[in-house]
XYZ file of C-alpha atoms in Angstrom:
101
model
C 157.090 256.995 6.482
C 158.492 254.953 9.583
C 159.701 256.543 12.554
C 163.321 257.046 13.031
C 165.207 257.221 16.294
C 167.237 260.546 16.430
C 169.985 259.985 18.814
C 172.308 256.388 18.821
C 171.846 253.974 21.387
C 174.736 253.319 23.487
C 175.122 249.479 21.772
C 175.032 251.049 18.329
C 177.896 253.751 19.517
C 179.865 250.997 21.126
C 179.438 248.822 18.297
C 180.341 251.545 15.823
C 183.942 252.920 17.885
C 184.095 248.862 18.052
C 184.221 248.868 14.001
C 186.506 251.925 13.668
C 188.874 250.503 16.089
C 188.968 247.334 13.801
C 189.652 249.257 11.068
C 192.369 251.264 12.588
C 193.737 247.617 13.661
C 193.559 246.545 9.738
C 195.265 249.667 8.850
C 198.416 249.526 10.946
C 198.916 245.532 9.808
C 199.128 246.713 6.279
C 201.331 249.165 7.018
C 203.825 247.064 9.030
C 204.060 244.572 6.370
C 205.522 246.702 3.741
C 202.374 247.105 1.317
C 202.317 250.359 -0.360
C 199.257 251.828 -2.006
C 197.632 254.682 -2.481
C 194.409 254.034 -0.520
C 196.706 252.815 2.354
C 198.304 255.784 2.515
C 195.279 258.122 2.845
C 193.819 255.848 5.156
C 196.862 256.271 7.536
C 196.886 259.865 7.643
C 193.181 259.437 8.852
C 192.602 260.349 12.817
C 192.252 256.943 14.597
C 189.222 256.173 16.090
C 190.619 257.595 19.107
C 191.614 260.830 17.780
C 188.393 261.377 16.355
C 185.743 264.049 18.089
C 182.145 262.647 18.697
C 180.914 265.128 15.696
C 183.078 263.084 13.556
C 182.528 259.797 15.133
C 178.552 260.348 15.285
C 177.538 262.979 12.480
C 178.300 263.087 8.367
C 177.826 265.864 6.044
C 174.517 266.267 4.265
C 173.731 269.205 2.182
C 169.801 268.284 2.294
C 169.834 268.124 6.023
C 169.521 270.965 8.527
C 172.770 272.809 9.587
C 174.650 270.388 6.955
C 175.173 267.056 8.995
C 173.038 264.364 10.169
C 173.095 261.381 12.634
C 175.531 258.507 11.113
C 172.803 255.948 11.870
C 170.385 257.599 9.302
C 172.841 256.641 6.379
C 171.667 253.919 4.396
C 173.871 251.058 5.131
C 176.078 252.585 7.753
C 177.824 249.638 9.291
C 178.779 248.120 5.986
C 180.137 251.730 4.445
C 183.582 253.525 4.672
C 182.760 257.142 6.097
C 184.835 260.131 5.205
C 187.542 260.618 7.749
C 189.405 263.741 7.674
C 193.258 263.666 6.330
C 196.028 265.869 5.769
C 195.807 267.581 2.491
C 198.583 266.349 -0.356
C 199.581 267.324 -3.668
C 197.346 264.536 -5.118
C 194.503 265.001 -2.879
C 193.526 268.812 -1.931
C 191.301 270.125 0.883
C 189.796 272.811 -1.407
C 190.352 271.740 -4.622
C 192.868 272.606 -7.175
C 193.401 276.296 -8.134
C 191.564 277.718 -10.557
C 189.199 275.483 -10.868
């Protein structure tokens, strides 16, 4: 079992607000230039980077982890992979879950 570092170096959190910003950059393009889609439109009601808390920056939800989250760096491939953001609930996509269900 190999050692893992529990807390992010400053590099890899600079790096990482680095990617999200890019992202956020990406985002806004798309949306100036008239494309609609669905994807788009969830990813625009996500916080920007800047918006974002360091729990949501740093930490995803694990169910098999202690207290539910764990360090973003302990994800396998977590440069390379789209990490849940938090949007506004809509009629397609609910917070909870449809009733009765």
């Amino acid at each position: 079992c190999r050692k893992r570092r529990f807390r992010l170096t400053d590099t890899q959190k600079y790096r990482h607000r680095r990617r999200l910003r890019a992202v956020d950059e990406v985002v806004d393009t798309l949306v100036q230039s008239g494309v609609q889609l669905r994807a788009l439109e969830l990813a625009r009601r996500a916080p920007t980077e800047s918006e974002m808390t360091p729990l949501q920056k740093y930490w995803v939800q694990s169910k098999r982890y202690r207290n539910g989250i764990k360090p973003i760096h302990w994800v396998p491939k977590w440069t390379k992979v789209m990490h849940g953001r938090r949007w506004q609930p809509t009629t397609l996509h609910h917070a909870t879950g449809p009733k009765g269900k």
